[in-house]
Amino acid sequence: DAKTTQPNSMESNEEEPVHLPCNHSTISGTDYIHWYRQLPSQGPEYVIHGLTSNVNNRMASLAIAEDRKSSTLILHRATLRDAAVYYCILRETNSGNTPLVFGKGTRLSVIA
Amino acid sequence: GAGVSQTPSNKVTEKGKYVELRCDPISGHTALYWYRQSLGQGPEFLIYFQGTGAADDSGLPNDRFFAVRPEGSVSTLKIQRTERGDSAVYLCASSLWGQPQHFGDGTRLSIL
């Protein structure tokens, strides 16, 4: 799987939007961009994924650059519960059940 | 519904002892994964089962580590002759084919 690069940490004020960046300059045409997050003392949880078009779900939005070399996870209104480590992961389209390859992620702190 | 369950949540044992860690996946999930997470790092893949068979065990660090899933549901990760370097959080995840992985909260293993 191609490598991703994320900032080590970010900070946000509560109730403000948060934009978490991810660079993946060596992404291939068949790689999906997945985001997981890990709250303190819990296992990772799936957030969102996409291929080319921007995606929205109840948790977040995913904005994918036109050249697909970067993407941004958007939390529209950060809450204290969103404080977690966020992982950006690439997976091949037809990878079926292949394991996830985690980096160190971005640790998001939310200030009340 | 019930998520992935891991037991015990914490395990403390002495160097050289044998340990077993259990994972109950989400009912109906055919894929089951084991990961290991050291402090400050992202989860690291150990082994993946599709049904009863190990489809990929390339992440197991050495022959002291072994995992089974005899009936295609519950899985047990077994570590022989434990060493202090085995101390970590061991995470289990399950999924349907090609779908996001669902993680348990892990077993925190401490080797004294």
Coordinates of N, CA and C in Angstrom, one line a residue:
Chain A
D1 N 0.8 -1.2 0.0 CA 0.0 0.0 0.0 C 0.9 1.2 0.0
A2 N 0.4 2.3 -0.7 CA 1.2 3.5 -0.8 C 1.2 4.2 0.6
K3 N 2.2 5.1 0.7 CA 2.5 5.7 2.0 C 1.6 7.0 2.1
T4 N 1.2 7.3 3.3 CA 0.5 8.6 3.5 C 1.3 9.4 4.5
T5 N 1.2 10.7 4.5 CA 1.9 11.6 5.4 C 0.9 12.5 6.1
Q6 N 0.9 12.6 7.4 CA -0.1 13.4 8.2 C 0.7 14.2 9.2
P7 N 0.2 15.4 9.6 CA 0.8 16.1 10.7 C 0.7 15.3 12.0
N8 N 1.7 15.4 12.9 CA 1.7 14.7 14.1 C 0.5 15.1 15.0
S9 N 0.2 16.4 15.1 CA -0.9 16.8 16.0 C -1.5 18.1 15.4
M10 N -2.8 18.3 15.8 CA -3.5 19.5 15.5 C -4.4 19.8 16.7
E11 N -4.8 21.1 16.8 CA -5.6 21.6 17.9 C -6.8 22.3 17.3
S12 N -8.0 22.2 17.9 CA -9.1 22.9 17.5 C -10.0 23.4 18.6
N13 N -10.7 24.5 18.5 CA -11.6 24.9 19.5 C -13.0 24.2 19.3
E14 N -13.6 23.9 20.4 CA -14.9 23.2 20.3 C -15.9 24.0 19.5
E15 N -16.7 23.3 18.7 CA -17.8 23.9 17.9 C -17.3 24.6 16.6
E16 N -16.0 24.5 16.4 CA -15.4 25.0 15.1 C -15.1 23.9 14.1
P17 N -15.0 24.2 12.8 CA -14.7 23.2 11.9 C -13.2 22.8 12.0
V18 N -12.9 21.5 11.6 CA -11.5 21.0 11.7 C -11.2 20.4 10.3
H19 N -10.0 20.8 9.8 CA -9.6 20.2 8.5 C -8.3 19.4 8.7
L20 N -8.4 18.1 8.6 CA -7.2 17.3 8.8 C -6.6 16.8 7.5
P21 N -5.4 17.3 7.2 CA -4.8 17.0 5.9 C -4.1 15.6 5.8
C22 N -4.0 15.1 4.6 CA -3.3 13.9 4.4 C -2.6 14.0 3.0
N23 N -1.4 13.7 2.9 CA -0.7 13.7 1.6 C -0.4 12.3 1.2
H24 N -0.7 12.0 -0.1 CA -0.4 10.6 -0.6 C 0.0 10.8 -2.0
S25 N 1.2 11.3 -2.2 CA 1.7 11.7 -3.6 C 1.9 10.4 -4.5
T26 N 2.1 9.2 -3.9 CA 2.4 8.1 -4.7 C 1.1 7.2 -4.9
I27 N 0.0 7.8 -4.6 CA -1.3 7.0 -4.7 C -1.5 6.5 -6.2
S28 N -2.0 5.2 -6.3 CA -2.3 4.7 -7.6 C -3.7 4.9 -7.9
G29 N -4.1 4.7 -9.2 CA -5.4 4.9 -9.7 C -6.5 4.1 -9.0
T30 N -6.1 2.9 -8.5 CA -7.0 2.0 -7.9 C -7.1 2.1 -6.3
D31 N -6.3 3.0 -5.7 CA -6.3 3.1 -4.3 C -7.5 4.0 -3.8
Y32 N -8.2 3.4 -2.8 CA -9.2 4.2 -2.1 C -8.5 4.9 -0.9
I33 N -9.1 6.0 -0.5 CA -8.6 6.7 0.7 C -9.5 6.5 1.8
H34 N -9.0 5.9 2.9 CA -9.8 5.5 4.1 C -9.4 6.4 5.2
W35 N -10.3 6.7 6.1 CA -10.0 7.4 7.4 C -10.6 6.6 8.5
Y36 N -9.8 6.3 9.5 CA -10.2 5.7 10.8 C -9.8 6.7 11.9
R37 N -10.4 6.6 13.0 CA -10.0 7.4 14.2 C -10.0 6.5 15.4
Q38 N -9.2 6.8 16.4 CA -9.0 6.0 17.6 C -9.2 7.0 18.8
L39 N -10.3 6.8 19.5 CA -10.5 7.5 20.8 C -9.6 6.9 21.9
P40 N -9.3 7.7 22.9 CA -8.5 7.2 24.0 C -9.0 5.9 24.6
S41 N -8.1 4.9 24.7 CA -8.5 3.6 25.3 C -9.5 2.8 24.5
Q42 N -9.6 3.1 23.3 CA -10.5 2.3 22.4 C -9.8 1.8 21.2
G43 N -10.4 0.9 20.5 CA -9.9 0.5 19.2 C -10.3 1.5 18.1
P44 N -9.6 1.4 17.0 CA -9.9 2.3 15.9 C -11.4 2.1 15.4
E45 N -12.0 3.2 14.9 CA -13.3 3.1 14.3 C -13.3 3.7 12.9
Y46 N -14.0 3.1 12.0 CA -14.1 3.6 10.6 C -14.8 5.0 10.6
V47 N -14.3 5.9 9.8 CA -14.9 7.2 9.7 C -15.5 7.4 8.3
I48 N -14.7 7.3 7.2 CA -15.2 7.5 5.9 C -14.2 7.0 4.9
H49 N -14.6 6.8 3.6 CA -13.6 6.5 2.6 C -14.2 7.0 1.2
G50 N -13.2 7.2 0.3 CA -13.6 7.7 -1.1 C -12.5 7.4 -2.1
L51 N -12.9 7.5 -3.4 CA -11.9 7.2 -4.4 C -11.6 8.5 -5.2
T52 N -12.5 9.2 -5.7 CA -12.2 10.4 -6.5 C -13.1 11.6 -6.1
S53 N -14.4 11.3 -5.9 CA -15.4 12.4 -5.6 C -15.4 12.6 -4.1
N54 N -15.7 13.9 -3.7 CA -15.9 14.2 -2.3 C -17.1 13.3 -1.7
V55 N -16.9 13.0 -0.5 CA -17.9 12.1 0.2 C -18.4 12.8 1.5
N56 N -19.6 12.5 1.8 CA -20.2 13.0 3.1 C -20.9 11.9 3.8
N57 N -20.8 11.8 5.1 CA -21.6 10.9 5.9 C -21.9 11.6 7.2
R58 N -22.5 10.9 8.2 CA -23.0 11.5 9.4 C -21.8 12.0 10.3
M59 N -20.7 11.4 10.1 CA -19.5 11.7 10.9 C -18.7 12.8 10.4
A60 N -18.5 12.8 9.1 CA -17.5 13.8 8.5 C -17.7 13.9 7.0
S61 N -16.8 14.8 6.4 CA -16.8 14.9 5.0 C -15.3 14.6 4.5
L62 N -15.2 14.1 3.3 CA -13.9 13.8 2.8 C -13.7 14.6 1.5
A63 N -12.7 15.5 1.4 CA -12.5 16.3 0.2 C -11.2 15.7 -0.4
I64 N -11.3 15.3 -1.7 CA -10.2 14.7 -2.4 C -9.7 15.6 -3.5
A65 N -8.4 15.9 -3.5 CA -7.8 16.8 -4.5 C -8.0 16.2 -5.9
E66 N -8.1 17.1 -6.9 CA -8.3 16.7 -8.3 C -7.3 15.7 -8.7
D67 N -6.0 15.9 -8.4 CA -4.9 15.0 -8.8 C -4.8 13.8 -7.8
R68 N -5.6 13.7 -6.8 CA -5.7 12.7 -5.8 C -4.4 12.5 -5.0
K69 N -3.5 13.5 -5.0 CA -2.3 13.4 -4.2 C -2.5 13.8 -2.8
S70 N -3.6 14.4 -2.5 CA -3.9 14.8 -1.1 C -5.4 14.7 -0.9
S71 N -5.7 14.7 0.4 CA -7.1 14.7 0.8 C -7.2 15.4 2.2
T72 N -8.5 15.7 2.5 CA -8.7 16.4 3.8 C -10.0 15.9 4.4
L73 N -9.8 15.4 5.7 CA -11.0 15.0 6.4 C -11.6 16.2 7.1
I74 N -12.8 16.5 7.0 CA -13.5 17.7 7.6 C -14.5 17.3 8.6
L75 N -14.2 17.8 9.8 CA -15.2 17.6 10.9 C -15.9 19.0 11.0
H76 N -17.2 19.1 10.7 CA -17.9 20.3 10.5 C -18.0 21.1 11.8
R77 N -18.1 20.5 12.9 CA -18.3 21.2 14.2 C -17.7 20.3 15.3
A78 N -16.4 20.6 15.6 CA -15.7 19.7 16.5 C -16.3 19.7 17.9
T79 N -16.4 18.5 18.5 CA -16.9 18.4 19.9 C -15.7 17.8 20.7
L80 N -15.9 17.8 22.0 CA -14.8 17.2 22.9 C -14.6 15.7 22.6
R81 N -15.7 15.1 22.1 CA -15.7 13.7 21.9 C -14.9 13.3 20.6
D82 N -14.6 14.4 19.8 CA -13.8 14.2 18.6 C -12.3 14.1 18.8
A83 N -11.9 14.4 20.0 CA -10.5 14.3 20.4 C -10.0 12.8 20.2
A84 N -9.1 12.6 19.3 CA -8.7 11.2 18.9 C -7.5 11.3 18.0
V85 N -6.9 10.1 17.7 CA -5.9 10.1 16.7 C -6.6 9.7 15.4
Y86 N -6.4 10.4 14.3 CA -7.0 10.2 13.0 C -6.0 9.6 12.0
Y87 N -6.3 8.5 11.4 CA -5.4 7.8 10.5 C -6.0 7.9 9.1
C88 N -5.1 8.2 8.2 CA -5.4 8.2 6.7 C -4.7 7.0 6.1
I89 N -5.5 6.2 5.5 CA -4.9 4.9 5.0 C -5.4 4.7 3.5
L90 N -4.5 4.2 2.7 CA -4.8 3.8 1.3 C -5.0 2.3 1.2
R91 N -6.1 1.9 0.5 CA -6.4 0.5 0.2 C -6.7 0.4 -1.3
E92 N -6.2 -0.7 -1.9 CA -6.5 -1.0 -3.3 C -8.0 -1.3 -3.5
T93 N -8.5 -0.9 -4.6 CA -9.9 -1.1 -4.9 C -10.4 -2.5 -4.7
N94 N -9.6 -3.4 -5.2 CA -10.1 -4.8 -5.1 C -9.3 -5.6 -4.1
S95 N -8.9 -4.9 -3.0 CA -8.1 -5.6 -2.0 C -8.9 -6.5 -1.1
G96 N -10.3 -6.5 -1.3 CA -11.1 -7.4 -0.5 C -10.9 -7.2 1.0
N97 N -10.2 -8.2 1.6 CA -10.1 -8.2 3.1 C -8.6 -8.0 3.5
T98 N -7.8 -7.3 2.7 CA -6.4 -7.1 3.1 C -6.3 -6.3 4.4
P99 N -5.3 -6.5 5.2 CA -5.1 -5.7 6.4 C -4.9 -4.2 6.1
L100 N -5.2 -3.4 7.1 CA -5.0 -2.0 7.1 C -3.5 -1.7 7.5
V101 N -2.9 -0.8 6.8 CA -1.6 -0.3 7.1 C -1.6 1.1 7.8
F102 N -1.5 1.1 9.1 CA -1.6 2.4 9.8 C -0.2 3.1 9.9
G103 N -0.2 4.4 9.8 CA 0.9 5.2 10.2 C 0.7 5.7 11.6
K104 N 1.3 6.8 11.9 CA 1.2 7.3 13.3 C 0.0 8.2 13.5
G105 N -0.6 8.7 12.3 CA -1.8 9.5 12.4 C -1.6 10.9 12.9
T106 N -2.7 11.6 13.0 CA -2.7 13.0 13.6 C -3.5 13.0 14.9
R107 N -2.9 13.4 15.9 CA -3.6 13.5 17.2 C -4.3 14.8 17.3
L108 N -5.6 14.8 17.3 CA -6.5 16.0 17.4 C -6.8 16.3 18.8
S109 N -6.5 17.5 19.3 CA -7.0 18.0 20.6 C -8.1 19.0 20.4
V110 N -9.2 18.9 21.2 CA -10.3 19.8 21.1 C -10.4 20.6 22.4
I111 N -10.3 21.9 22.3 CA -10.3 22.8 23.5 C -11.7 23.3 23.7
A112 N -12.2 23.2 24.9 CA -13.5 23.7 25.3 C -13.6 25.2 25.3
Chain B
G1 N -26.2 -3.1 18.0 CA -25.9 -4.6 18.1 C -24.5 -4.8 18.8
A2 N -24.2 -6.0 19.1 CA -22.9 -6.4 19.7 C -21.8 -6.1 18.8
G3 N -20.7 -5.5 19.3 CA -19.5 -5.3 18.6 C -18.5 -6.4 18.8
V4 N -17.3 -6.1 18.4 CA -16.2 -7.1 18.6 C -15.8 -7.0 20.1
S5 N -15.7 -8.2 20.7 CA -15.4 -8.3 22.1 C -14.1 -9.0 22.3
Q6 N -13.3 -8.4 23.1 CA -11.9 -9.0 23.4 C -11.8 -9.2 24.9
T7 N -11.3 -10.4 25.3 CA -11.1 -10.7 26.7 C -9.7 -11.4 26.8
P8 N -9.0 -11.1 28.0 CA -9.4 -10.2 29.0 C -9.1 -8.7 28.5
S9 N -9.6 -7.7 29.2 CA -9.2 -6.4 28.8 C -7.8 -6.0 29.2
N10 N -7.4 -6.6 30.3 CA -6.0 -6.4 30.8 C -5.4 -7.8 31.2
K11 N -4.1 -8.0 30.9 CA -3.5 -9.2 31.3 C -2.0 -8.8 31.8
V12 N -1.7 -9.2 33.0 CA -0.4 -9.0 33.5 C 0.2 -10.4 33.8
T13 N 1.4 -10.6 33.3 CA 2.0 -11.9 33.5 C 3.5 -11.8 33.6
E14 N 4.2 -12.8 34.0 CA 5.6 -12.8 34.1 C 6.3 -13.2 32.8
K15 N 7.5 -12.7 32.6 CA 8.3 -13.1 31.5 C 8.5 -14.7 31.5
G16 N 8.3 -15.2 30.3 CA 8.4 -16.7 30.1 C 7.1 -17.4 30.2
K17 N 6.1 -16.8 30.6 CA 4.8 -17.5 30.7 C 4.1 -17.5 29.4
Y18 N 3.0 -18.4 29.3 CA 2.2 -18.5 28.1 C 0.9 -17.7 28.3
V19 N 0.4 -17.0 27.3 CA -0.8 -16.3 27.4 C -1.7 -16.6 26.2
E20 N -3.0 -16.5 26.4 CA -4.0 -16.6 25.4 C -4.9 -15.4 25.4
L21 N -5.1 -14.8 24.3 CA -6.0 -13.6 24.1 C -7.2 -14.0 23.2
R22 N -8.4 -13.7 23.6 CA -9.6 -14.1 22.9 C -10.3 -13.0 22.2
C23 N -10.8 -13.3 21.0 CA -11.6 -12.3 20.2 C -12.9 -12.9 19.8
D24 N -14.0 -12.3 20.1 CA -15.3 -12.7 19.6 C -15.7 -11.6 18.5
P25 N -15.7 -12.0 17.3 CA -16.1 -11.0 16.2 C -17.6 -10.8 16.1
I26 N -17.9 -9.8 15.3 CA -19.3 -9.6 15.0 C -19.9 -10.8 14.3
S27 N -21.1 -11.2 14.7 CA -21.7 -12.4 14.1 C -21.8 -12.2 12.6
G28 N -21.4 -13.3 11.9 CA -21.5 -13.2 10.4 C -20.3 -12.7 9.7
H29 N -19.4 -12.0 10.4 CA -18.2 -11.5 9.8 C -17.2 -12.6 9.5
T30 N -16.9 -12.8 8.2 CA -16.0 -13.9 7.8 C -14.6 -13.6 8.0
A31 N -14.2 -12.3 7.9 CA -12.8 -11.9 8.1 C -12.5 -11.5 9.5
L32 N -11.3 -11.9 10.0 CA -10.9 -11.5 11.4 C -9.4 -11.2 11.3
Y33 N -9.1 -10.1 12.0 CA -7.7 -9.6 12.0 C -7.2 -9.4 13.4
W34 N -5.9 -9.6 13.5 CA -5.2 -9.3 14.8 C -4.2 -8.2 14.5
Y35 N -4.1 -7.2 15.3 CA -3.1 -6.2 15.2 C -2.5 -6.0 16.6
R36 N -1.3 -5.4 16.6 CA -0.6 -5.1 17.9 C -0.3 -3.6 17.9
Q37 N -0.5 -2.9 19.0 CA -0.2 -1.5 19.1 C 0.7 -1.1 20.2
S38 N 1.8 -0.6 19.9 CA 2.7 -0.1 21.0 C 2.4 1.4 21.3
L39 N 2.9 1.8 22.4 CA 2.6 3.2 22.8 C 3.1 4.2 21.8
G40 N 2.2 5.1 21.4 CA 2.5 6.2 20.5 C 2.6 5.8 19.0
Q41 N 2.3 4.5 18.7 CA 2.4 4.0 17.4 C 1.0 3.7 16.9
G42 N 0.8 3.6 15.6 CA -0.4 3.0 15.0 C -0.4 1.5 15.1
P43 N -1.6 0.9 15.0 CA -1.7 -0.6 15.0 C -0.9 -1.2 13.9
E44 N -0.3 -2.4 14.3 CA 0.6 -3.1 13.3 C 0.0 -4.4 13.1
F45 N -0.2 -4.8 11.8 CA -0.9 -6.1 11.4 C -0.1 -7.3 11.9
L46 N -0.8 -8.3 12.4 CA -0.2 -9.6 12.8 C -0.6 -10.7 11.9
I47 N -2.0 -11.0 11.8 CA -2.5 -12.1 11.1 C -3.9 -11.8 10.7
Y48 N -4.4 -12.4 9.6 CA -5.7 -12.3 9.1 C -6.3 -13.6 8.7
F49 N -7.5 -13.9 9.2 CA -8.3 -15.1 8.9 C -9.4 -14.8 7.9
Q50 N -9.6 -15.6 7.0 CA -10.8 -15.7 6.1 C -11.5 -17.0 6.4
G51 N -12.6 -17.0 7.2 CA -13.2 -18.2 7.7 C -12.3 -18.8 8.7
T52 N -12.0 -20.1 8.6 CA -11.2 -20.8 9.6 C -9.7 -20.8 9.3
G53 N -9.3 -20.4 8.0 CA -7.9 -20.5 7.7 C -7.2 -19.1 7.7
A54 N -5.9 -19.2 8.1 CA -5.1 -18.0 8.1 C -4.8 -17.6 6.7
A55 N -5.3 -16.5 6.2 CA -5.1 -16.1 4.8 C -3.7 -15.3 4.7
D56 N -3.3 -14.7 5.8 CA -2.0 -14.0 5.8 C -1.5 -13.9 7.2
D57 N -0.4 -14.5 7.4 CA 0.2 -14.5 8.8 C 1.6 -13.8 8.7
S58 N 1.8 -13.0 7.7 CA 3.1 -12.4 7.5 C 3.5 -11.4 8.6
G59 N 2.6 -10.9 9.4 CA 2.9 -10.0 10.4 C 3.3 -10.6 11.8
L60 N 3.1 -11.9 11.9 CA 3.6 -12.5 13.2 C 5.1 -12.3 13.3
P61 N 5.5 -11.8 14.5 CA 6.9 -11.5 14.6 C 7.9 -12.7 14.7
N62 N 7.4 -13.8 15.2 CA 8.3 -15.0 15.3 C 7.4 -16.2 15.7
D63 N 8.0 -17.3 15.8 CA 7.2 -18.5 16.0 C 6.7 -18.7 17.4
R64 N 6.9 -17.7 18.3 CA 6.3 -17.8 19.6 C 4.8 -17.3 19.5
F65 N 4.5 -16.7 18.4 CA 3.1 -16.2 18.2 C 2.3 -17.2 17.3
F66 N 1.1 -17.5 17.7 CA 0.3 -18.4 16.9 C -1.2 -18.0 17.1
A67 N -2.0 -18.1 16.1 CA -3.4 -17.8 16.3 C -4.3 -18.9 15.6
V68 N -5.5 -19.1 16.2 CA -6.4 -20.1 15.6 C -7.8 -19.5 15.5
R69 N -8.6 -20.1 14.6 CA -10.0 -19.7 14.5 C -10.7 -21.0 14.1
P70 N -10.8 -22.0 14.9 CA -11.3 -23.3 14.5 C -12.6 -23.5 13.9
E71 N -13.6 -22.6 14.3 CA -14.9 -22.7 13.8 C -15.3 -21.5 13.0
G72 N -14.4 -20.7 12.6 CA -14.7 -19.6 11.8 C -15.3 -18.4 12.5
S73 N -15.3 -18.5 13.8 CA -15.9 -17.3 14.6 C -14.9 -16.8 15.6
V74 N -14.9 -17.3 16.8 CA -14.0 -16.9 17.8 C -12.6 -17.2 17.4
S75 N -11.7 -16.3 17.8 CA -10.2 -16.5 17.5 C -9.4 -16.4 18.8
T76 N -8.3 -17.1 18.9 CA -7.4 -17.0 20.0 C -6.0 -16.7 19.5
L77 N -5.4 -15.7 20.1 CA -4.0 -15.4 19.8 C -3.2 -16.0 21.0
K78 N -2.2 -16.8 20.6 CA -1.4 -17.5 21.7 C 0.0 -17.0 21.6
I79 N 0.6 -16.7 22.7 CA 2.0 -16.2 22.8 C 2.7 -17.1 23.8
Q80 N 3.8 -17.8 23.3 CA 4.6 -18.7 24.2 C 5.8 -17.9 24.7
R81 N 6.3 -18.4 25.8 CA 7.6 -17.8 26.4 C 7.6 -16.3 26.2
T82 N 6.6 -15.6 26.8 CA 6.5 -14.2 26.7 C 7.8 -13.5 27.1
E83 N 8.0 -12.4 26.4 CA 9.1 -11.5 26.6 C 8.6 -10.1 26.9
R84 N 9.5 -9.3 27.6 CA 9.0 -7.9 28.0 C 8.6 -7.1 26.7
G85 N 9.3 -7.3 25.6 CA 9.0 -6.6 24.4 C 7.6 -7.0 23.8
D86 N 7.0 -8.0 24.3 CA 5.6 -8.4 23.8 C 4.6 -7.5 24.4
S87 N 4.9 -6.7 25.4 CA 4.0 -5.8 26.1 C 3.4 -4.8 25.1
A88 N 2.1 -4.8 24.9 CA 1.4 -3.9 23.9 C -0.1 -4.1 24.1
V89 N -0.8 -3.3 23.3 CA -2.3 -3.5 23.2 C -2.5 -4.4 22.0
Y90 N -3.2 -5.5 22.2 CA -3.5 -6.4 21.1 C -5.0 -6.2 20.7
L91 N -5.1 -5.8 19.4 CA -6.4 -5.4 18.9 C -6.9 -6.5 17.9
C92 N -8.2 -6.7 18.0 CA -8.9 -7.6 17.0 C -9.9 -6.8 16.2
A93 N -10.1 -7.2 15.0 CA -11.1 -6.5 14.1 C -11.8 -7.6 13.3
S94 N -13.0 -7.3 12.9 CA -13.7 -8.2 12.0 C -14.4 -7.4 10.9
S95 N -14.7 -8.1 9.8 CA -15.4 -7.4 8.7 C -16.1 -8.4 7.8
L96 N -17.0 -7.9 7.0 CA -17.6 -8.6 5.9 C -16.6 -8.3 4.7
W97 N -16.7 -9.1 3.6 CA -15.8 -9.0 2.5 C -15.9 -7.5 1.9
G98 N -14.7 -6.9 1.9 CA -14.5 -5.6 1.3 C -15.1 -4.5 2.0
Q99 N -15.6 -4.7 3.3 CA -16.3 -3.7 4.1 C -15.3 -3.1 5.1
P100 N -15.6 -2.0 5.7 CA -14.7 -1.4 6.8 C -14.6 -2.4 7.9
Q101 N -13.4 -2.3 8.6 CA -13.2 -3.2 9.7 C -13.7 -2.6 11.0
H102 N -14.2 -3.5 11.9 CA -14.8 -3.1 13.2 C -13.8 -3.6 14.2
F103 N -13.3 -2.8 15.1 CA -12.3 -3.1 16.1 C -12.9 -3.3 17.4
G104 N -12.3 -4.2 18.2 CA -12.6 -4.3 19.6 C -11.7 -3.2 20.4
D105 N -11.9 -3.2 21.7 CA -11.1 -2.2 22.5 C -9.8 -2.8 22.9
G106 N -9.5 -4.0 22.5 CA -8.1 -4.5 22.8 C -7.9 -5.1 24.1
T107 N -6.8 -5.9 24.2 CA -6.3 -6.5 25.4 C -5.0 -5.8 25.7
R108 N -4.8 -5.2 26.8 CA -3.6 -4.6 27.2 C -2.7 -5.6 27.9
L109 N -1.6 -6.1 27.3 CA -0.8 -7.1 27.8 C 0.5 -6.5 28.4
S110 N 0.8 -6.8 29.6 CA 2.0 -6.3 30.3 C 2.8 -7.5 30.8
I111 N 4.0 -7.6 30.3 CA 4.9 -8.6 30.7 C 6.0 -8.1 31.7
L112 N 5.9 -8.6 32.9 CA 6.8 -8.1 34.0 C 8.2 -8.8 33.9

